[in-house]
């Protein structure tokens, strides 16, 4: 699907951000050629972007390999500090975790992914470490399905038009049609339960966090190991406190803030 850019679109900014995003957990260090190949720009352009980012303090080099500097964290913290959500949610997540003795997180929707903005863990039950800023495909997560189910119909239709579904485990939902059916169920019941679709052995249940206008602006979850918690136990023991925590977070959000409008 071709993206139509506005007349005011600044392509050099897009490419500069692409250079930053080229570095990730699997590629913490890259050569100039690797950055150029990853971002689709020429070596000369990649060099200019990298040197500019070095001058700004966001990138460093040992002469051959480039890597991000800790200053890049400022970009993420600028977003988080503009939101009331993580601060409001934290105390409720701590209370929820103390009550159910399972990890709990809050995320928002960013394109096709969920992005974690708050988390209170207990024991580690995933092979991937989850931190603030971690993202996963929305279709395979309980929080993602809650957030997708809360989208206006036109936004959800646009998501379906662009989504590519990869089977992350043998249990991952496999088709857009099946996902549409599941999201209808989530809308009807008001929460989502995902059984080992993101990672084998992981079960999670999520509920929406809504603003004063009733819009879904975030999601809160409880995650647990499949080996110690049955689906029946999740529905019986975890869903009620989760819904109560979601309601408390929603009630404590400031009314109609600019930050909430940006999340939604």
Coordinates of C-alpha atoms in Angstrom, one line a residue:
X1 CA 0.0 0.0 0.0
X2 CA 1.5 3.3 -1.1
X3 CA 1.7 6.0 1.5
X4 CA 0.7 9.5 0.3
X5 CA 3.0 12.1 1.8
X6 CA 1.9 15.7 2.4
X7 CA 3.6 18.6 0.8
X8 CA 5.1 19.5 4.1
X9 CA 6.7 16.1 4.6
X10 CA 10.4 16.4 5.5
X11 CA 12.1 13.3 4.0
X12 CA 15.5 14.1 5.6
X13 CA 13.9 13.9 9.1
X14 CA 12.3 10.6 8.2
X15 CA 15.7 9.2 7.1
X16 CA 17.4 10.5 10.2
X17 CA 14.9 8.8 12.4
X18 CA 15.3 5.6 10.3
X19 CA 19.0 5.7 11.1
X20 CA 18.2 5.8 14.9
X21 CA 15.7 2.9 14.5
X22 CA 18.3 0.8 12.6
X23 CA 19.9 0.1 16.0
X24 CA 18.1 -2.5 18.1
X25 CA 18.6 -5.4 20.5
X26 CA 19.9 -7.6 17.6
X27 CA 22.0 -4.8 16.1
X28 CA 23.5 -2.6 18.9
X29 CA 26.5 -1.8 16.7
X30 CA 26.5 -1.2 12.9
X31 CA 29.0 -0.2 10.3
X32 CA 28.4 2.6 7.9
X33 CA 27.6 0.2 5.2
X34 CA 25.1 -1.7 7.4
X35 CA 23.3 1.5 8.4
X36 CA 23.1 2.4 4.7
X37 CA 21.7 -1.0 3.8
X38 CA 19.3 -1.1 6.7
X39 CA 17.8 2.4 5.9
X40 CA 17.9 2.3 2.1
X41 CA 20.1 5.4 1.8
X42 CA 23.5 5.8 0.1
X43 CA 26.7 5.5 2.1
X44 CA 27.3 9.2 1.7
X45 CA 23.8 10.1 3.1
X46 CA 24.2 7.5 5.9
X47 CA 27.6 9.1 6.8
X48 CA 26.0 12.6 7.0
X49 CA 23.2 11.4 9.2
X50 CA 25.5 9.5 11.5
X51 CA 28.0 12.4 11.9
X52 CA 25.1 14.8 12.6
X53 CA 23.7 12.5 15.2
X54 CA 27.2 12.2 16.7
X55 CA 27.5 16.0 16.9
X56 CA 24.1 16.0 18.7
X57 CA 25.3 13.3 21.1
X58 CA 22.9 10.6 20.1
X59 CA 25.4 8.3 18.3
X60 CA 29.0 7.3 19.1
X61 CA 31.7 5.4 17.2
X62 CA 34.9 3.5 17.8
X63 CA 36.1 4.4 14.3
X64 CA 34.4 1.5 12.5
X65 CA 31.2 0.6 14.4
X66 CA 28.5 3.1 15.3
X67 CA 26.1 2.7 18.3
X68 CA 23.5 4.8 20.1
X69 CA 24.5 6.8 23.1
X70 CA 22.4 7.0 26.3
X71 CA 21.3 10.4 25.2
X72 CA 18.8 8.7 22.9
X73 CA 16.8 7.9 26.0
X74 CA 15.9 11.6 26.2
X75 CA 13.6 11.1 23.2
X76 CA 11.6 8.5 24.9
X77 CA 11.5 10.2 28.3
X78 CA 10.3 13.4 26.6
X79 CA 7.2 11.4 25.5
X80 CA 6.7 9.7 28.9
X81 CA 7.1 12.9 30.8
X82 CA 4.4 14.6 28.8
X83 CA 1.9 11.9 29.8
X84 CA 0.0 11.6 33.1
X85 CA -0.7 7.9 32.4
X86 CA 2.5 6.2 33.6
X87 CA 2.5 8.2 36.8
X88 CA -1.2 7.6 37.5
X89 CA -1.0 3.9 36.6
X90 CA 2.0 3.0 38.7
X91 CA 0.4 3.0 42.1
X92 CA -2.5 1.0 40.8
X93 CA -0.2 -1.5 39.1
X94 CA 1.7 -2.0 42.4
X95 CA -1.5 -2.6 44.3
X96 CA -2.7 -5.1 41.6
X97 CA 0.5 -7.0 41.6
X98 CA 0.5 -7.2 45.4
X99 CA -3.1 -8.6 45.2
X100 CA -2.6 -11.2 42.5
X101 CA 1.2 -11.9 42.8
X102 CA 1.6 -11.7 39.0
X103 CA 3.2 -9.1 36.7
X104 CA 1.2 -6.2 35.4
X105 CA 1.8 -3.6 32.6
X106 CA 0.2 -0.7 30.8
X107 CA 0.7 -0.1 27.1
X108 CA -0.5 2.2 24.4
X109 CA -1.0 1.6 20.7
X110 CA 1.6 2.8 18.2
X111 CA 0.7 1.9 14.7
X112 CA 0.5 -1.9 14.5
X113 CA 2.3 -2.4 17.8
X114 CA 1.7 -2.1 21.5
X115 CA 4.4 -0.1 23.4
X116 CA 4.8 -0.6 27.2
X117 CA 4.7 2.7 29.1
X118 CA 4.5 1.3 32.7
X119 CA 5.3 -2.1 34.2
X120 CA 5.5 -3.8 37.7
X121 CA 7.0 -7.3 37.3
X122 CA 7.2 -10.2 39.7
X123 CA 9.1 -13.2 38.5
X124 CA 10.4 -13.3 34.9
X125 CA 8.2 -15.6 32.8
X126 CA 9.2 -14.5 29.3
X127 CA 12.4 -15.2 27.3
X128 CA 12.3 -11.6 26.2
X129 CA 13.0 -8.9 28.8
X130 CA 10.1 -6.4 29.0
X131 CA 10.9 -2.8 29.8
X132 CA 9.2 0.6 29.3
X133 CA 9.5 1.1 25.5
X134 CA 9.3 -2.6 24.6
X135 CA 6.9 -3.2 21.7
X136 CA 5.1 -6.3 20.4
X137 CA 2.6 -6.8 17.5
X138 CA -0.8 -5.8 18.7
X139 CA -2.7 -8.8 17.2
X140 CA -0.8 -11.3 19.3
X141 CA -1.2 -9.6 22.7
X142 CA -4.1 -9.2 25.1
X143 CA -3.4 -5.5 25.5
X144 CA -3.1 -5.1 21.7
X145 CA -6.5 -6.7 21.2
X146 CA -8.1 -4.5 23.8
X147 CA -6.6 -1.4 22.1
X148 CA -7.6 -2.5 18.6
X149 CA -11.1 -3.3 19.8
X150 CA -11.3 0.2 21.2
X151 CA -10.4 1.9 17.9
X152 CA -13.1 3.7 15.8
X153 CA -14.3 1.5 13.0
X154 CA -12.5 3.5 10.3
X155 CA -9.2 3.3 12.1
X156 CA -9.6 -0.4 12.7
X157 CA -10.4 -0.9 9.0
X158 CA -7.2 0.9 8.1
X159 CA -5.3 -1.4 10.5
X160 CA -6.7 -4.5 8.9
X161 CA -5.8 -3.2 5.5
X162 CA -2.1 -2.9 6.4
X163 CA -1.5 -5.7 9.0
X164 CA 0.7 -8.7 8.3
X165 CA 0.0 -11.6 10.6
X166 CA 3.0 -13.8 11.5
X167 CA 2.5 -17.0 13.5
X168 CA 4.7 -16.3 16.6
X169 CA 3.7 -19.6 18.1
X170 CA 1.6 -22.6 17.0
X171 CA -1.3 -20.9 18.9
X172 CA -1.1 -17.5 17.3
X173 CA -4.2 -16.3 15.5
X174 CA -3.5 -17.0 11.9
X175 CA -5.8 -14.8 9.7
X176 CA -7.3 -11.4 9.6
X177 CA -10.8 -13.0 9.5
X178 CA -10.1 -14.8 12.8
X179 CA -8.7 -11.6 14.3
X180 CA -11.8 -9.7 13.4
X181 CA -14.0 -12.3 15.1
X182 CA -11.8 -12.2 18.2
X183 CA -12.0 -8.4 18.4
X184 CA -15.8 -8.5 18.2
X185 CA -15.6 -10.9 21.3
X186 CA -13.3 -8.5 23.1
X187 CA -15.6 -5.5 22.4
X188 CA -18.6 -7.5 23.7
X189 CA -17.0 -8.8 26.9
X190 CA -14.8 -5.8 27.7
X191 CA -11.5 -7.7 28.2
X192 CA -9.1 -10.0 26.3
X193 CA -7.5 -13.3 27.2
X194 CA -4.5 -14.5 25.1
X195 CA -3.3 -18.1 25.6
X196 CA 0.4 -18.6 24.5
X197 CA 0.0 -16.6 21.2
X198 CA 2.9 -14.2 21.8
X199 CA 5.2 -16.7 23.5
X200 CA 4.8 -20.4 24.4
X201 CA 4.0 -20.8 28.1
X202 CA 2.7 -17.2 28.5
X203 CA -0.9 -16.3 29.2
X204 CA -2.2 -12.8 29.7
X205 CA -5.4 -11.0 30.2
X206 CA -6.0 -7.3 29.6
X207 CA -8.7 -4.6 30.1
X208 CA -9.1 -1.1 28.6
X209 CA -8.2 2.1 30.3
X210 CA -10.6 4.8 29.2
X211 CA -10.7 8.6 29.3
X212 CA -13.6 10.7 30.6
X213 CA -15.2 10.5 27.1
X214 CA -15.1 6.7 27.2
X215 CA -12.4 6.4 24.6
X216 CA -9.9 3.5 25.0
X217 CA -6.5 5.3 25.6
X218 CA -4.4 2.5 27.0
X219 CA -4.6 -1.1 28.3
X220 CA -3.6 -2.8 31.5
X221 CA -2.7 -6.5 31.7
X222 CA -1.8 -9.3 34.0
X223 CA 0.6 -11.9 32.7
X224 CA 1.1 -15.4 34.1
X225 CA 2.8 -18.7 33.3
X226 CA 0.6 -21.3 31.7
X227 CA 2.2 -24.0 33.8
X228 CA 0.7 -22.5 37.0
X229 CA -2.5 -20.8 36.0
X230 CA -5.4 -22.4 34.1
X231 CA -7.7 -20.4 31.8
X232 CA -10.5 -21.0 34.2
X233 CA -8.5 -19.6 37.1
X234 CA -7.6 -16.5 35.1
X235 CA -11.2 -15.8 34.4
X236 CA -12.2 -16.5 38.0
X237 CA -9.3 -15.0 39.9
X238 CA -7.6 -12.5 37.7
X239 CA -10.2 -10.8 35.6
X240 CA -12.2 -9.2 38.4
X241 CA -9.2 -7.5 40.1
X242 CA -7.9 -6.5 36.7
X243 CA -11.2 -4.8 35.7
X244 CA -11.3 -3.1 39.1
X245 CA -7.7 -1.8 38.6
X246 CA -8.5 -0.6 35.0
X247 CA -11.5 1.3 36.4
X248 CA -9.4 3.0 39.1
X249 CA -6.7 4.0 36.6
X250 CA -9.4 5.4 34.3
X251 CA -11.0 7.3 37.1
X252 CA -7.7 8.9 38.1
X253 CA -6.7 10.1 34.6
X254 CA -7.0 13.9 34.2
X255 CA -10.0 15.0 32.2
X256 CA -9.5 15.7 28.5
X257 CA -5.7 16.3 28.6
X258 CA -3.8 16.9 25.5
X259 CA -1.6 13.9 26.3
X260 CA -4.7 11.6 26.4
X261 CA -5.8 12.9 23.0
X262 CA -2.4 12.0 21.6
X263 CA -2.5 8.5 23.0
X264 CA -6.0 7.8 21.6

